[in-house]
Amino acid sequence: MAAVAANVAAAAEDRESQRENVPGLESQRRQIENGESGRERPLRAGESWFLVEQHWYKQWEVYVQGGDQDSGTFPGCINNADLFEDQVNWRLKKGLVEGEDYVLLPAAAWHYLVDWYGLEHGQPPIERKVVELPSVQKVEVYPVELLLVRHSDMDTPHIAQFSHTDSVDLVLRTAREQFLVSPQEETRLWIKNAEGSFERLCNTRVTLLDAALKTGQVVIMETRNKDGTWPSAQPQAVNTALEEDEEFQGQPGICGLTNLGNTCFMNSALQCLSNVPQLTEYFLKNHYLEELNFCNPLGMKGEIAEAYADLVKQAWSGHHRSIVPHVFKTKVGHFASQFLGYQQHDSQELLSFLLDGLHEDLNRVKKKEYVELCDAAGRPDQEVAQEAWQNHKRRNDSVIVDTFHGLFKSTLVCPDCGNVSVTFDPFCYLSVPLPVSHKRVMEVFFVSMDPRRKPEQHRLVVPKKGKISDLCVALAKHTGMSPERMMVADVFSHRFYKIYQLEESLSSILDRDDIFIYEVSGRSAIGENSREDVVLPIYLRERTPARDYNNSYYGLMLFGHPLLVSVPRDRLSWDALYHILLYRLSRYVTRPSSDDEDDGDEKADMEDKDSMPKPGHVAGGSSQDSGPEQAGPSSGVAGGSRAPVDNSPGPSHWPQRARRKHLFTLQTVNSNGTSDRSTFNEDTHAQPYIAIDWEPEMKKRYYDEVEAEGYVKHDCVGYVLKKAPVRLQECIELFTTVETLEKENPWYCPTCKQHQLATKKLDLWMLPETLIIHLKRFSYTKFSREKLDTLVEFPIRDLDFSEFVIKPQNESAPELYKYDLIAVSNHYGGLRDGHYTTFACNKDSGQWHYFDDNSVSPVTENQIESKAAYVLFYQRQDVARRLQPQPGLAEPPASPACGPPPNSEFMDVN
């Protein structure tokens, strides 16, 4: 009993002591209601406020207003039991209203009341954050309750509460902690929408409010597979293949890319970029996750960077022999419509797009400021260059800038006033020209007037910017024929596509064009009445057996090679023309024998009676029925004149002779070889074309098709013009030479106040860690397109740029100007078709490999240099040493001997 009495006495003393520490009732009221700690003060975003049950708080107000600390209105411990649904999970009741169910107190006031009155045993404090919503601040009484699940176990949710102002990153960290994910594993979040669809939470830096996350939503955490893929990205049908692939363990980075259909250009660019060590390490170590820029209007919402990261992680997981870049291809097509579909493209163009897209998606500058470009204005180069680079970095700061960007010095000189403009501009790659020959090789066929000679194929060397006359002069050296006796024509589909004038440019002739050069008489010209001879374009046609439903229509099909035939003006009659043409065709057209002629007389008589020539159709009849009246209104053969020409003897004056059987008929046609002469007018100087029309039986009997198609090759065709290889340094020298601006791209001189064709010179001021050199093999002009297959000799190691960099150099660090090759994008084939492949050096093993879509094979260094080299990747030596895993290793391991090099002649062509 004594002990109990002692305890009661001690408790009474404690209460008395506590009461002595509690301020007076009026002081309590002022501290809780007013002042800096009181509930009347304004809300501040981010601070904590607490809920107190309304009934208890009203009781406390009555108590302090009564002024008697011993009053029976003493409220006792703070009791918030009526605010909870249960006393196990302590979940807040739904629909509570401030002022009716609870009051809000700032943290200081809450702690005062707890110190003075205590909190009911076992009850948790109801702490809530002040959030700043659009245009208002409020205490977030009901936080967001999310159901967190793993992708591998969707049926076991974990409930977690978050403020609307919490970041999505906090949700991710909470999920990782809840599901015990190791720090090395990479994870990402998805949300399940009301309609059952799933959506990626890409930007983890936004708040739950901005991400529109609401209470009750399911958030799925997905963990990347060991092979670099995501479980959600793999169809169920390929699960077995994936399991087999996971068991495969190869060298990281030695992984092919499947060709989706003409996507070898994309595969080549990706393989080159994937073998840039510092960029690949950046993605493998997940540094990109912290720098994804989702709000850059010039970027692609981080999607290109994420798609590329997925490819890199798969290729460098070591679990794949090859991967299918379908998702990446879709993303590229979405943001760059020129790459939609499955047409062939340029690997350098794709590379340019990809570098720019990665840069903007990973730009550390979230809000670009306006930067005014300044001219040197006589200031020292060092000062201007530093200013230009700093301005560039103020708007562009990414791993792409760190790795690939350098600085040019551009000097423009006005030809009139001599004003010099110096600017410094950033670059991502060098597009260097190849030394181009000013000569061009053209293949032509020479057709002699001598019918016994077959056409000759010649290979001629002409000036690239020459004229048609130069082509004739070059041919004259081979044939001994005067250029004045030549006419040049483009033959396409058995007709003349174009007949050239001597002053026309050779640039209008493409390499694929079939060019024929015809010998004509020295007195000939087309459509010139002043010349003694007329040149007639001659087509060959055959009547086809096709008929219409009346069995009355015969089609006419062009065949063989057309001719340009010189005809004396005084022999412009149909009968004379027939015999001239029969002579010109005598090498492959057999003249009928006397027996054939006799057999044909009676039949010819019947034909002449039954089928009189109609207007527009002229029969190559006998000397008895030839005449101007049969020629019809459209039978003019020179300058619209009728046949025979004025002052020439008519048929009544021609000597009579025995009827001969004619092998073909003659017809005036238009330039397309059809009989539609509706556009022809005798009063104009339209060019007449003559068609030789053959009946199928006659053609089969007298026309030798094999002989007609025959030709001989001149000795010059066997000559192979050897192109001397050029050194890469020569291309760089050409890049830095002075050039004059073209008329289409003049420079506005601020002194002259007008556009000028200034001289321009580019110099290298600062080089990047990884230098991309694009060899400009493809040449495009208004009339021609060509690919230069010049062999460019480039070093594998020690490419020295010290002679090209004009910035004052650090002589104590020569490795700042020396580069080693790490990758090459190759192009095999021509302009209209081709195939891209890659040579690349693995950053871990130092071994070179040849990537041909999904095929990968080791190669030696002496196999890398070829005429197919298109884009070169060089790494600065100081960077290579910095990235070297073994500090003592100065060079990568030597490449082992490999099989034979890939032969361009046997490359698959898309």
PDB file of N, CA, C and O in Angstrom, residues 190-201 211-213 216-220:
ATOM      1  N   TRP A 190       5.226   2.033 -65.650  1.00  0.00           N
ATOM      2  CA  TRP A 190       4.063   2.138 -66.527  1.00  0.00           C
ATOM      3  C   TRP A 190       2.840   2.407 -65.661  1.00  0.00           C
ATOM      4  O   TRP A 190       2.816   2.052 -64.474  1.00  0.00           O
ATOM      5  N   ILE A 191       1.822   3.027 -66.219  1.00  0.00           N
ATOM      6  CA  ILE A 191       0.545   3.165 -65.510  1.00  0.00           C
ATOM      7  C   ILE A 191      -0.536   2.462 -66.318  1.00  0.00           C
ATOM      8  O   ILE A 191      -0.487   2.415 -67.553  1.00  0.00           O
ATOM      9  N   LYS A 192      -1.483   1.913 -65.612  1.00  0.00           N
ATOM     10  CA  LYS A 192      -2.624   1.263 -66.249  1.00  0.00           C
ATOM     11  C   LYS A 192      -3.794   2.225 -66.220  1.00  0.00           C
ATOM     12  O   LYS A 192      -4.246   2.645 -65.147  1.00  0.00           O
ATOM     13  N   ASN A 193      -4.275   2.601 -67.406  1.00  0.00           N
ATOM     14  CA  ASN A 193      -5.377   3.542 -67.509  1.00  0.00           C
ATOM     15  C   ASN A 193      -6.711   2.849 -67.266  1.00  0.00           C
ATOM     16  O   ASN A 193      -6.805   1.625 -67.224  1.00  0.00           O
ATOM     17  N   ALA A 194      -7.758   3.683 -67.139  1.00  0.00           N
ATOM     18  CA  ALA A 194      -9.084   3.161 -66.808  1.00  0.00           C
ATOM     19  C   ALA A 194      -9.584   2.183 -67.866  1.00  0.00           C
ATOM     20  O   ALA A 194     -10.263   1.199 -67.550  1.00  0.00           O
ATOM     21  N   GLU A 195      -9.239   2.442 -69.149  1.00  0.00           N
ATOM     22  CA  GLU A 195      -9.717   1.556 -70.217  1.00  0.00           C
ATOM     23  C   GLU A 195      -8.870   0.301 -70.359  1.00  0.00           C
ATOM     24  O   GLU A 195      -9.103  -0.517 -71.252  1.00  0.00           O
ATOM     25  N   GLY A 196      -7.855   0.152 -69.488  1.00  0.00           N
ATOM     26  CA  GLY A 196      -7.055  -1.063 -69.502  1.00  0.00           C
ATOM     27  C   GLY A 196      -5.774  -0.965 -70.297  1.00  0.00           C
ATOM     28  O   GLY A 196      -4.993  -1.926 -70.327  1.00  0.00           O
ATOM     29  N   SER A 197      -5.534   0.169 -70.961  1.00  0.00           N
ATOM     30  CA  SER A 197      -4.298   0.333 -71.725  1.00  0.00           C
ATOM     31  C   SER A 197      -3.156   0.753 -70.795  1.00  0.00           C
ATOM     32  O   SER A 197      -3.384   1.210 -69.674  1.00  0.00           O
ATOM     33  N   PHE A 198      -1.917   0.608 -71.299  1.00  0.00           N
ATOM     34  CA  PHE A 198      -0.745   0.933 -70.500  1.00  0.00           C
ATOM     35  C   PHE A 198       0.008   2.095 -71.136  1.00  0.00           C
ATOM     36  O   PHE A 198       0.075   2.220 -72.355  1.00  0.00           O
ATOM     37  N   GLU A 199       0.595   2.943 -70.294  1.00  0.00           N
ATOM     38  CA  GLU A 199       1.317   4.124 -70.780  1.00  0.00           C
ATOM     39  C   GLU A 199       2.599   4.292 -69.979  1.00  0.00           C
ATOM     40  O   GLU A 199       2.610   4.153 -68.753  1.00  0.00           O
ATOM     41  N   ARG A 200       3.702   4.564 -70.710  1.00  0.00           N
ATOM     42  CA  ARG A 200       4.996   4.754 -70.054  1.00  0.00           C
ATOM     43  C   ARG A 200       5.034   6.060 -69.271  1.00  0.00           C
ATOM     44  O   ARG A 200       4.563   7.095 -69.731  1.00  0.00           O
ATOM     45  N   LEU A 201       5.625   6.020 -68.080  1.00  0.00           N
ATOM     46  CA  LEU A 201       5.952   7.240 -67.341  1.00  0.00           C
ATOM     47  C   LEU A 201       7.408   7.572 -67.671  1.00  0.00           C
ATOM     48  O   LEU A 201       8.324   7.175 -66.961  1.00  0.00           O
ATOM     49  N   ALA A 211       1.811  14.435 -64.049  1.00  0.00           N
ATOM     50  CA  ALA A 211       1.673  13.137 -64.716  1.00  0.00           C
ATOM     51  C   ALA A 211       0.243  12.626 -64.678  1.00  0.00           C
ATOM     52  O   ALA A 211      -0.036  11.551 -65.223  1.00  0.00           O
ATOM     53  N   ALA A 212      -0.657  13.391 -64.032  1.00  0.00           N
ATOM     54  CA  ALA A 212      -2.090  13.051 -63.962  1.00  0.00           C
ATOM     55  C   ALA A 212      -2.327  11.712 -63.265  1.00  0.00           C
ATOM     56  O   ALA A 212      -3.227  10.954 -63.633  1.00  0.00           O
ATOM     57  N   LEU A 213      -1.519  11.412 -62.230  1.00  0.00           N
ATOM     58  CA  LEU A 213      -1.725  10.187 -61.466  1.00  0.00           C
ATOM     59  C   LEU A 213      -2.792  10.420 -60.398  1.00  0.00           C
ATOM     60  O   LEU A 213      -2.779  11.441 -59.709  1.00  0.00           O
ATOM     61  N   GLY A 216      -5.780   5.172 -56.593  1.00  0.00           N
ATOM     62  CA  GLY A 216      -6.326   3.913 -57.083  1.00  0.00           C
ATOM     63  C   GLY A 216      -5.680   3.420 -58.366  1.00  0.00           C
ATOM     64  O   GLY A 216      -5.949   2.286 -58.790  1.00  0.00           O
ATOM     65  N   GLN A 217      -4.837   4.247 -58.986  1.00  0.00           N
ATOM     66  CA  GLN A 217      -4.205   3.808 -60.231  1.00  0.00           C
ATOM     67  C   GLN A 217      -3.132   2.765 -59.952  1.00  0.00           C
ATOM     68  O   GLN A 217      -2.424   2.829 -58.945  1.00  0.00           O
ATOM     69  N   VAL A 218      -3.012   1.827 -60.898  1.00  0.00           N
ATOM     70  CA  VAL A 218      -1.988   0.782 -60.805  1.00  0.00           C
ATOM     71  C   VAL A 218      -0.724   1.264 -61.509  1.00  0.00           C
ATOM     72  O   VAL A 218      -0.763   1.714 -62.655  1.00  0.00           O
ATOM     73  N   VAL A 219       0.389   1.213 -60.786  1.00  0.00           N
ATOM     74  CA  VAL A 219       1.690   1.585 -61.346  1.00  0.00           C
ATOM     75  C   VAL A 219       2.552   0.327 -61.407  1.00  0.00           C
ATOM     76  O   VAL A 219       2.769  -0.330 -60.386  1.00  0.00           O
ATOM     77  N   ILE A 220       3.007  -0.008 -62.616  1.00  0.00           N
ATOM     78  CA  ILE A 220       3.784  -1.236 -62.819  1.00  0.00           C
ATOM     79  C   ILE A 220       5.257  -0.885 -62.934  1.00  0.00           C
ATOM     80  O   ILE A 220       5.628   0.006 -63.705  1.00  0.00           O
TER      81      ILE A 220
END
